[in-house]
PDB file of C-alpha atoms in Angstrom:
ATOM      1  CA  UNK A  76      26.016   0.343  30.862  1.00 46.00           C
ATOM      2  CA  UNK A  77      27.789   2.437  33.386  1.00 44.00           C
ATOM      3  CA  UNK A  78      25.581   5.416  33.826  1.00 47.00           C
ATOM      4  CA  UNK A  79      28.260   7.052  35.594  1.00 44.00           C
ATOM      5  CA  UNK A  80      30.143   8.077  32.331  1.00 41.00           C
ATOM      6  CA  UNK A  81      26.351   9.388  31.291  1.00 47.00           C
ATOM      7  CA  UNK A  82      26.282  13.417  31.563  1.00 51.00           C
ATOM      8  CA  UNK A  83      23.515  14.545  32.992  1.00 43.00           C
ATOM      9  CA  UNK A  84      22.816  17.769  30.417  1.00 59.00           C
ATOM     10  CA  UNK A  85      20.913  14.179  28.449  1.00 72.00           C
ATOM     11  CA  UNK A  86      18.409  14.568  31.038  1.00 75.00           C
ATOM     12  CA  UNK A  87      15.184  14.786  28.748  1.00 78.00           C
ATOM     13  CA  UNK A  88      13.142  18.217  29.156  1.00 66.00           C
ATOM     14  CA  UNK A  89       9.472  17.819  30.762  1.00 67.00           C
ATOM     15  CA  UNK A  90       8.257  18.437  27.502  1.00 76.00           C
ATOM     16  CA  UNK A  91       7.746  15.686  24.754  1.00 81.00           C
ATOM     17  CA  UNK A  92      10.770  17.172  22.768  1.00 88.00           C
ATOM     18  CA  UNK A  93      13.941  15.348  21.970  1.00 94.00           C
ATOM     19  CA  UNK A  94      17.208  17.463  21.257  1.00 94.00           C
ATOM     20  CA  UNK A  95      18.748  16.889  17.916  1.00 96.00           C
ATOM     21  CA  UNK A  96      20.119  13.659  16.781  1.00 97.00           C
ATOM     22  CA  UNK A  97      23.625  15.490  15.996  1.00 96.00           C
ATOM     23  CA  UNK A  98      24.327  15.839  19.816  1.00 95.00           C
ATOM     24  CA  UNK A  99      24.164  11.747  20.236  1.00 96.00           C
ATOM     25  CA  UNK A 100      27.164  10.339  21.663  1.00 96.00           C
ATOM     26  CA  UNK A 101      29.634   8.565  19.887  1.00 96.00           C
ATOM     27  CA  UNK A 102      30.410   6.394  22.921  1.00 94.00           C
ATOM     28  CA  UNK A 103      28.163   4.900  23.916  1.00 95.00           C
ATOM     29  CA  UNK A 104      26.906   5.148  19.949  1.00 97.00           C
ATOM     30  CA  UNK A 105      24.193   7.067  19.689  1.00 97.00           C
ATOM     31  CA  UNK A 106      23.404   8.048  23.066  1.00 96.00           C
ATOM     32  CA  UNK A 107      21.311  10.996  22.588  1.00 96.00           C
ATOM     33  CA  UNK A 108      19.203  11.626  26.367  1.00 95.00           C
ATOM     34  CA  UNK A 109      18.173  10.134  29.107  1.00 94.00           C
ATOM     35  CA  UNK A 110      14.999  10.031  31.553  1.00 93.00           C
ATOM     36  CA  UNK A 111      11.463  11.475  30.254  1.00 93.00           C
ATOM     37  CA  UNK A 112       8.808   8.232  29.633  1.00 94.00           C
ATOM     38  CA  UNK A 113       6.906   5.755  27.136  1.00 95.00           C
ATOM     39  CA  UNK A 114       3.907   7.971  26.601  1.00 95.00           C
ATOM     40  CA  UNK A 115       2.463   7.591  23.083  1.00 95.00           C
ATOM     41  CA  UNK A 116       3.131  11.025  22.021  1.00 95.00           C
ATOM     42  CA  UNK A 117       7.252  10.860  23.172  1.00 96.00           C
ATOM     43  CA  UNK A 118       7.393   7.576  21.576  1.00 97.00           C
ATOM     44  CA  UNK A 119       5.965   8.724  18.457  1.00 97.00           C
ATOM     45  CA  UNK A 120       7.785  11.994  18.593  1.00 96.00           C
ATOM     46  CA  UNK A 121      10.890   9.815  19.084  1.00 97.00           C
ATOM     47  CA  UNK A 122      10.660   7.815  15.976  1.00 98.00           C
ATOM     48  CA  UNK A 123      10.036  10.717  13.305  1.00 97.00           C
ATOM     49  CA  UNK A 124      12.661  11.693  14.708  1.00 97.00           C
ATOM     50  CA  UNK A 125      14.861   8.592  14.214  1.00 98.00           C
ATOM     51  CA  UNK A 126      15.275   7.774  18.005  1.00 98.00           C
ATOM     52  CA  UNK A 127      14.586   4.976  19.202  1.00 98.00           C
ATOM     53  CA  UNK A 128      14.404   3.731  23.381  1.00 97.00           C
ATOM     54  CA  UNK A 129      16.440   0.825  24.261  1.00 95.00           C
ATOM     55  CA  UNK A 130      17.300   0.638  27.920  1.00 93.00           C
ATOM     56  CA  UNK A 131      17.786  -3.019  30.911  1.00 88.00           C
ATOM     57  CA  UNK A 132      15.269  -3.139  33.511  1.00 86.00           C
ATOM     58  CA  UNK A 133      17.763  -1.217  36.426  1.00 85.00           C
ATOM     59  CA  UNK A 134      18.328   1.676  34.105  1.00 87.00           C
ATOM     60  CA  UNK A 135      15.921   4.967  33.131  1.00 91.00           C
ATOM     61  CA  UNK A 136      14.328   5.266  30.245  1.00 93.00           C
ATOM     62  CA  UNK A 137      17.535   5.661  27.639  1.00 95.00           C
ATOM     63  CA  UNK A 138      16.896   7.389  23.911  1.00 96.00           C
ATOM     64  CA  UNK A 139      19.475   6.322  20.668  1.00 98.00           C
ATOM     65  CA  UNK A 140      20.225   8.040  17.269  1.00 98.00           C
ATOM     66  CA  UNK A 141      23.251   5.397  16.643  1.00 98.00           C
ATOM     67  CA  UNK A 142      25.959   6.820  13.737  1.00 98.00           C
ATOM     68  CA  UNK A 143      25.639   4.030  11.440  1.00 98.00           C
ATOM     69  CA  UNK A 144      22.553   3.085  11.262  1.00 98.00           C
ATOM     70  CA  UNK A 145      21.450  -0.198  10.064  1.00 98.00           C
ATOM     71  CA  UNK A 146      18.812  -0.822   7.416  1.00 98.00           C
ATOM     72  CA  UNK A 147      17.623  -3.268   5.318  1.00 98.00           C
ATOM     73  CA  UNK A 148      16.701  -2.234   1.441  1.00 98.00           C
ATOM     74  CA  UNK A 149      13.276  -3.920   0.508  1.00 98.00           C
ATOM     75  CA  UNK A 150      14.501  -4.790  -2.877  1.00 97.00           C
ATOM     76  CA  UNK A 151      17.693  -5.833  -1.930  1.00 97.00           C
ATOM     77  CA  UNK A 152      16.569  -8.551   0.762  1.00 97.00           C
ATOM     78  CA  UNK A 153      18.969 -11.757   0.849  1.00 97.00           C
ATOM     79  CA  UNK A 154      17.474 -14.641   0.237  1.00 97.00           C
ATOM     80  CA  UNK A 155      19.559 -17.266  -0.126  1.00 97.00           C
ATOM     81  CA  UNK A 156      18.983 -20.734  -1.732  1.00 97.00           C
ATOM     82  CA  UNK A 157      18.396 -22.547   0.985  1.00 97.00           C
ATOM     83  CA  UNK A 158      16.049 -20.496   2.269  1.00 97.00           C
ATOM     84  CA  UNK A 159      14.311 -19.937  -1.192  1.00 96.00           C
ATOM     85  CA  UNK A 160      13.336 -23.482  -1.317  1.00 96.00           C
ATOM     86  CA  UNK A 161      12.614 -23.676   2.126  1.00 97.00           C
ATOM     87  CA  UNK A 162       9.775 -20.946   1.521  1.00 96.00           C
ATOM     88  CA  UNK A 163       8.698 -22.714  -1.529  1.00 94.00           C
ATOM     89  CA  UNK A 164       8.063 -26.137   0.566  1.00 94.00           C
ATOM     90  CA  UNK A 165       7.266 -24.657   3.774  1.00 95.00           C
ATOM     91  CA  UNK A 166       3.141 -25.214   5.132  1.00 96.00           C
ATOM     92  CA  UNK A 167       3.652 -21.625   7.223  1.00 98.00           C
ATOM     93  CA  UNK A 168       1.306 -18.717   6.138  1.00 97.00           C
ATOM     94  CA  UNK A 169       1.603 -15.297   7.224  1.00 98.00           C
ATOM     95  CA  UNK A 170      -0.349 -12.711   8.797  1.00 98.00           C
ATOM     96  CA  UNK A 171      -0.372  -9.227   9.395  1.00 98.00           C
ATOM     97  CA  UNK A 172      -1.826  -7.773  12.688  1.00 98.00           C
ATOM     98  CA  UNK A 173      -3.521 -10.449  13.529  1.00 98.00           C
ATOM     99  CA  UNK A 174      -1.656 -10.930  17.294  1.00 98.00           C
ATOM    100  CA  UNK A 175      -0.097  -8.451  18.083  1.00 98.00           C
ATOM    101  CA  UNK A 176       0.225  -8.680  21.970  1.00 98.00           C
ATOM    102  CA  UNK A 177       1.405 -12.402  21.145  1.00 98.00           C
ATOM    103  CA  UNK A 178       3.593 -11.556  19.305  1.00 98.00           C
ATOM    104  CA  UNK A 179       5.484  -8.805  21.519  1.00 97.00           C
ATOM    105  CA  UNK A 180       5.247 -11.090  24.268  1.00 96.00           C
ATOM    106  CA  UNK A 181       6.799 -13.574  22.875  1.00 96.00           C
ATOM    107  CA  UNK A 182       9.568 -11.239  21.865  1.00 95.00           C
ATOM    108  CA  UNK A 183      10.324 -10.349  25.471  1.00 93.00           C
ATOM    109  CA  UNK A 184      11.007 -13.765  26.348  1.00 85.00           C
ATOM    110  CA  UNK A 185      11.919 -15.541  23.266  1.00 68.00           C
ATOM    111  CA  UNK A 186      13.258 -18.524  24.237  1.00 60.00           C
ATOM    112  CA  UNK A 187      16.656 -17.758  21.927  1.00 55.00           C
ATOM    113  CA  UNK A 188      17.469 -14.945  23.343  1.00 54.00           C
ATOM    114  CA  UNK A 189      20.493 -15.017  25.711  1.00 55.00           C
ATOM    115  CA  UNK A 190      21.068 -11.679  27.123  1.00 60.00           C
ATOM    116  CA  UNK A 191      18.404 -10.010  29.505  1.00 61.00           C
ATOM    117  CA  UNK A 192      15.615  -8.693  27.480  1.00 68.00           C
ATOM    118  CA  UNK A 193      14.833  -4.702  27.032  1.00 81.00           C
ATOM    119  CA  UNK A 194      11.242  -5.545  26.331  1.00 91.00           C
ATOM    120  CA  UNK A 195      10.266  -4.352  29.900  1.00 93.00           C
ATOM    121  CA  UNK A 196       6.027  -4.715  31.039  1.00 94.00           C
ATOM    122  CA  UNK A 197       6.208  -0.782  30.588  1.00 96.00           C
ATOM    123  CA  UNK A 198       7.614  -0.992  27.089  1.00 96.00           C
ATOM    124  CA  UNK A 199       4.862  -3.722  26.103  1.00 97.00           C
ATOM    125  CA  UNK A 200       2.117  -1.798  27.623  1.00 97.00           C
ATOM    126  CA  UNK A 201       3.234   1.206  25.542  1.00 97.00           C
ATOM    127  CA  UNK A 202       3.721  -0.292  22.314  1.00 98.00           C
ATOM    128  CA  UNK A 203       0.124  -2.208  22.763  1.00 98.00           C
ATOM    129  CA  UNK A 204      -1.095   1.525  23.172  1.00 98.00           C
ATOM    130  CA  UNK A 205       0.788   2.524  20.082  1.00 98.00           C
ATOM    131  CA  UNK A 206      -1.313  -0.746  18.683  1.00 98.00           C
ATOM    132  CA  UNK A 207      -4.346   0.552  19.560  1.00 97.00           C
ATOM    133  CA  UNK A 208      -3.639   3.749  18.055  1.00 97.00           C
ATOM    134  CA  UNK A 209      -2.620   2.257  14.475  1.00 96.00           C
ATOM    135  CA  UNK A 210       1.376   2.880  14.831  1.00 97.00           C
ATOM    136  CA  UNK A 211       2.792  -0.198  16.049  1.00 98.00           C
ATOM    137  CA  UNK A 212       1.962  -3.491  13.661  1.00 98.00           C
ATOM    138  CA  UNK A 213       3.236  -7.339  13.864  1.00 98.00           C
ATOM    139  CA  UNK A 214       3.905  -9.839  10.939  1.00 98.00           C
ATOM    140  CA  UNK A 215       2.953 -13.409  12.376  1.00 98.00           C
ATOM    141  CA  UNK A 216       4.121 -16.576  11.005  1.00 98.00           C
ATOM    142  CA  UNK A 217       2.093 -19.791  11.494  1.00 98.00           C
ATOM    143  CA  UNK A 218       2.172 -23.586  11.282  1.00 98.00           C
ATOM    144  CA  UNK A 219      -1.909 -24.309  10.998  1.00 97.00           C
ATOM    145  CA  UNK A 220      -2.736 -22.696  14.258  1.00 97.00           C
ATOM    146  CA  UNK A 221       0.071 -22.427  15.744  1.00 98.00           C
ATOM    147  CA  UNK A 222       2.040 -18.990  15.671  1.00 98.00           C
ATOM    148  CA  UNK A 223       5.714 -20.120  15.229  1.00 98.00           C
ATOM    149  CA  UNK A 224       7.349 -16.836  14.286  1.00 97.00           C
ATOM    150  CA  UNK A 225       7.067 -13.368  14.272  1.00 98.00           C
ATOM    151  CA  UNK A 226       8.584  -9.425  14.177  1.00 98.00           C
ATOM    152  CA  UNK A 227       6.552  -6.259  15.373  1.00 98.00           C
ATOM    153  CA  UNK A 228       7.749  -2.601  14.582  1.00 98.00           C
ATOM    154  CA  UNK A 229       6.124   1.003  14.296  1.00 98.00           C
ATOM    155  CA  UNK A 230       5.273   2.704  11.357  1.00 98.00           C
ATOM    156  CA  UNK A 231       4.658   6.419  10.456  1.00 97.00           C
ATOM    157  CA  UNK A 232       3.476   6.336   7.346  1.00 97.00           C
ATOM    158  CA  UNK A 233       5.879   5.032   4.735  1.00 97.00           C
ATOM    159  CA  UNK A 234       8.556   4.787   7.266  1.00 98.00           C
ATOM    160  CA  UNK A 235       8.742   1.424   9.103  1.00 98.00           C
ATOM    161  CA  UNK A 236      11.126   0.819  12.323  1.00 98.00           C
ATOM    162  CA  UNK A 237      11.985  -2.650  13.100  1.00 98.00           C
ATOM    163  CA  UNK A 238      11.801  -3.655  16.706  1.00 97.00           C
ATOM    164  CA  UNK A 239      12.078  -7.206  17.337  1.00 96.00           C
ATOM    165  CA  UNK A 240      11.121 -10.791  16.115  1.00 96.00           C
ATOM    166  CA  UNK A 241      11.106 -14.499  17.184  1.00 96.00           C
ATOM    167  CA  UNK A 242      11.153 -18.091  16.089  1.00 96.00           C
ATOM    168  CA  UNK A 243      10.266 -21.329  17.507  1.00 96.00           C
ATOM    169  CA  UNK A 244      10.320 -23.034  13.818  1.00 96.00           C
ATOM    170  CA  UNK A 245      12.957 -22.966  11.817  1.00 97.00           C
ATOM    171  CA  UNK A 246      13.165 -20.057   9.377  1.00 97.00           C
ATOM    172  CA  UNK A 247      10.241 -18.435  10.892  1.00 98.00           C
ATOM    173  CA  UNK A 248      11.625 -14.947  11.944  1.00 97.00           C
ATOM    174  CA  UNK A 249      13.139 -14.729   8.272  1.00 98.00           C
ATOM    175  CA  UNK A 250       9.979 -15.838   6.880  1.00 98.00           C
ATOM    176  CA  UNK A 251       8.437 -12.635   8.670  1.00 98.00           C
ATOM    177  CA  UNK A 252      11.183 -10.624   7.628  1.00 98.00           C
ATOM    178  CA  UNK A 253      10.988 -10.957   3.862  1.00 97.00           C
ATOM    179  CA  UNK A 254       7.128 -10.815   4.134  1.00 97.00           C
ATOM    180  CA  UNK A 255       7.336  -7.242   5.726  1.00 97.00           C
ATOM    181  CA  UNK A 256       9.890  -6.479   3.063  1.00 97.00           C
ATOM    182  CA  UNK A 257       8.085  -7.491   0.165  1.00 96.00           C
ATOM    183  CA  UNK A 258       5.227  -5.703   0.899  1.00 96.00           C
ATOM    184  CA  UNK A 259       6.701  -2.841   1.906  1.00 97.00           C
ATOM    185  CA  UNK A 260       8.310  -2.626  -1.162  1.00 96.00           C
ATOM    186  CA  UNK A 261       5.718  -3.594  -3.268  1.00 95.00           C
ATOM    187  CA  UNK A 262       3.813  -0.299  -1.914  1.00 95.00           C
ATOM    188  CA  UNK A 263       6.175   1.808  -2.972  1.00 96.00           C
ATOM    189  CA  UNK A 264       8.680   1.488   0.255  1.00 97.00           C
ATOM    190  CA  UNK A 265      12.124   0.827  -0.103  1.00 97.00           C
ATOM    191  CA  UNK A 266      13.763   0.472   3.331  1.00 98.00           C
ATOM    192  CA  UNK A 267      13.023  -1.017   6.879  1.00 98.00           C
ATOM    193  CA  UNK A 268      15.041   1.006   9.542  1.00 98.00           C
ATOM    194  CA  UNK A 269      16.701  -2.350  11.697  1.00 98.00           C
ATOM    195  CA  UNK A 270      18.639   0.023  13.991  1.00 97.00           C
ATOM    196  CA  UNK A 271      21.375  -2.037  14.995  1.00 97.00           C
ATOM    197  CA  UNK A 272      23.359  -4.075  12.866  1.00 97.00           C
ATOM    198  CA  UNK A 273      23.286  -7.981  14.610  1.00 95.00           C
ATOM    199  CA  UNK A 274      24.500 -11.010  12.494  1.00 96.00           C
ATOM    200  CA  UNK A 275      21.266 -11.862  11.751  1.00 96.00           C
ATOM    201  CA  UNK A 276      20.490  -8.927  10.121  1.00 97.00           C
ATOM    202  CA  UNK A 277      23.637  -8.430   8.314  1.00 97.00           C
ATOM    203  CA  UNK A 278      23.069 -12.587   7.076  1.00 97.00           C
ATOM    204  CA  UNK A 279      19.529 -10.665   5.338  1.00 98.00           C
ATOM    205  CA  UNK A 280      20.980  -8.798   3.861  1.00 98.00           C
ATOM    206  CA  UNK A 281      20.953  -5.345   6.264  1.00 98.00           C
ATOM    207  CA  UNK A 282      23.576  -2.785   5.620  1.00 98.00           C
ATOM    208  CA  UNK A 283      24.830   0.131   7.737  1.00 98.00           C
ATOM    209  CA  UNK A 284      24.538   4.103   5.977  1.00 98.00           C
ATOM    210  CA  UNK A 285      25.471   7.073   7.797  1.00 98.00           C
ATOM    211  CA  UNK A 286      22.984   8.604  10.439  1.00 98.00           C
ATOM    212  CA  UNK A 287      22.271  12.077   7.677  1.00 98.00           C
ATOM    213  CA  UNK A 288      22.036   9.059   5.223  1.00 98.00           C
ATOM    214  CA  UNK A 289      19.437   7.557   7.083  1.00 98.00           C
ATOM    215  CA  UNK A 290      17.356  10.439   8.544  1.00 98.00           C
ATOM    216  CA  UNK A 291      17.067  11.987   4.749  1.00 98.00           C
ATOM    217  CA  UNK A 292      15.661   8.176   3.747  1.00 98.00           C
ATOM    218  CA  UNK A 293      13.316   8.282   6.954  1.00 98.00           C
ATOM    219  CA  UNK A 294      12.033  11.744   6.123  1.00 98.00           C
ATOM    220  CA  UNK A 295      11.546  10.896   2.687  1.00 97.00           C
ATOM    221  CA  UNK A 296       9.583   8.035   3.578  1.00 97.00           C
ATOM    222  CA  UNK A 297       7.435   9.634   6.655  1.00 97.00           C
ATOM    223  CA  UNK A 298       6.120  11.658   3.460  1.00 97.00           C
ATOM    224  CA  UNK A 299       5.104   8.695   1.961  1.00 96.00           C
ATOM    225  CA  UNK A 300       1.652   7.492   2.262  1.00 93.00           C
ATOM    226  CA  UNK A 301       0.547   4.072   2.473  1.00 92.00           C
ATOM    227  CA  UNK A 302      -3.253   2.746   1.696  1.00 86.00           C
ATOM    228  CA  UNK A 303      -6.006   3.307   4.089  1.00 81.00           C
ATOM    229  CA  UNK A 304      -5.848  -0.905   4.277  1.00 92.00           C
ATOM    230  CA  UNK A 305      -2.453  -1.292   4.257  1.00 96.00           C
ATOM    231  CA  UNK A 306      -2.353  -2.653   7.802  1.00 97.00           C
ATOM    232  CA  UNK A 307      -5.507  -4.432   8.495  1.00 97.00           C
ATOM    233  CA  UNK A 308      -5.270  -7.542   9.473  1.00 97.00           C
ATOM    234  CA  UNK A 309      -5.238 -10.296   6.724  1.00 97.00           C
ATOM    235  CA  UNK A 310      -3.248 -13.049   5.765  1.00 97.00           C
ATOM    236  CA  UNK A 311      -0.690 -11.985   2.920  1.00 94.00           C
ATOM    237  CA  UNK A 312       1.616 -14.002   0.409  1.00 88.00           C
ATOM    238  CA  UNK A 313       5.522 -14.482   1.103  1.00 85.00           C
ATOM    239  CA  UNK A 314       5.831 -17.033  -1.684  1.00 81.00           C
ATOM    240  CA  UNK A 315       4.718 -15.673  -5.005  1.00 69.00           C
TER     241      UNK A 315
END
């Protein structure tokens, strides 16, 4: 990005406050401020909010309320046929919060991935303290003992914010995908926020709604609670 075009009144305030999503730019999409840092309470602040940071290694810390927004419906997850009897053959099992730091570290280098990452040491260190705290959460796929896929997001109650996944087995990443989905929406939940639409995610099933679309659907689900146990670690099913 050429910060040059970027005005500076986005320049974040010292305090943990984020101005309203309805200033955001429309180009770049969804630009909505600049500068401030990772600390648990900005980052949590952020995402009631419906901002999210995305930002390359040489740039500050860069904030996004993108107008659409991408989502995926839980009940409305595509699974096509191939992939259905793929899951109903497959020897993977899934996990929840079982390795989490694994799992985001292999996201920041996924072997895939062919533009620089955004997953930055600072941006892993946060999200492992939003881990400790309960808010950020990982689906892991494995092969016996080996973990072969993966996503990780953060969740505020009933409101779920995909970050990013991985595979190094075929299907794995969509494994962990409809596993987050179906429980999600098995408790009640019926979207995961995706962000940005990619061709993956659009090939899932994800669909783009208007940003007042979306934040209405996040605050509705921010009031929603999930079980004390929702999140501990366990291994759950994908294939029933």
């Amino acid at each position: 990005m050429n910060l040059s075009l970027v005005n500076l009144d986005l320049q974040l305030a010292s305090d943990m406050s984020f101005p309203s999503v309805k200033t955001a730019l429309t180009e770049p999409n969804g630009l909505l401020a600049v500068g401030g840092d990772l600390h648990p309470q900005r980052l949590l602040n952020a995402y009631a909010n419906g901002i999210f940071p995305w930002y390359s290694e040489l740039d500050p810390f860069l904030w996004w309320s993108p107008d659409p927004r991408c989502i995926i419906k839980t009940d409305e997850i595509y699974i096509n046929k191939s992939l259905a009897k793929f899951i109903r053959k497959c020897d993977y099992t899934v996990t929840i919060n079982n390795s989490f730091e694994r799992v985001i570290n292999i996201c920041s280098d996924a072997p895939f991935r062919q533009d620089d990452t955004w997953i930055l040491p600072e941006m892993i260190d946060a999200y492992l303290q939003l881990h400790s705290l309960g808010y950020a959460h990982s689906i892991e796929v494995w092969q016996g003992s080996t973990l072969v896929g993966g996503l990780y997001g953060i969740a505020i109650n009933g409101y779920f914010s995909g970050e990013s996944m991985f595979y190094l087995k075929p299907n794995a990443s969509k494994i962990a995908l409809v596993s987050i989905a179906k429980l999600l929406n098995l408790n009640g939940i019926n979207f995961i926020d995706c962000q940005i639409e990619n061709p993956f995610l659009s090939s899932m099933g994800a669909v783009e709604v208007k940003r007042d679309d979306f934040i209405e659907l996040k605050n509705n689900a921010i009031k929603q609670q999930l079980g004390e146990h929702f999140w501990q670690p366990r291994e759950i099913q994908f294939n029933e």
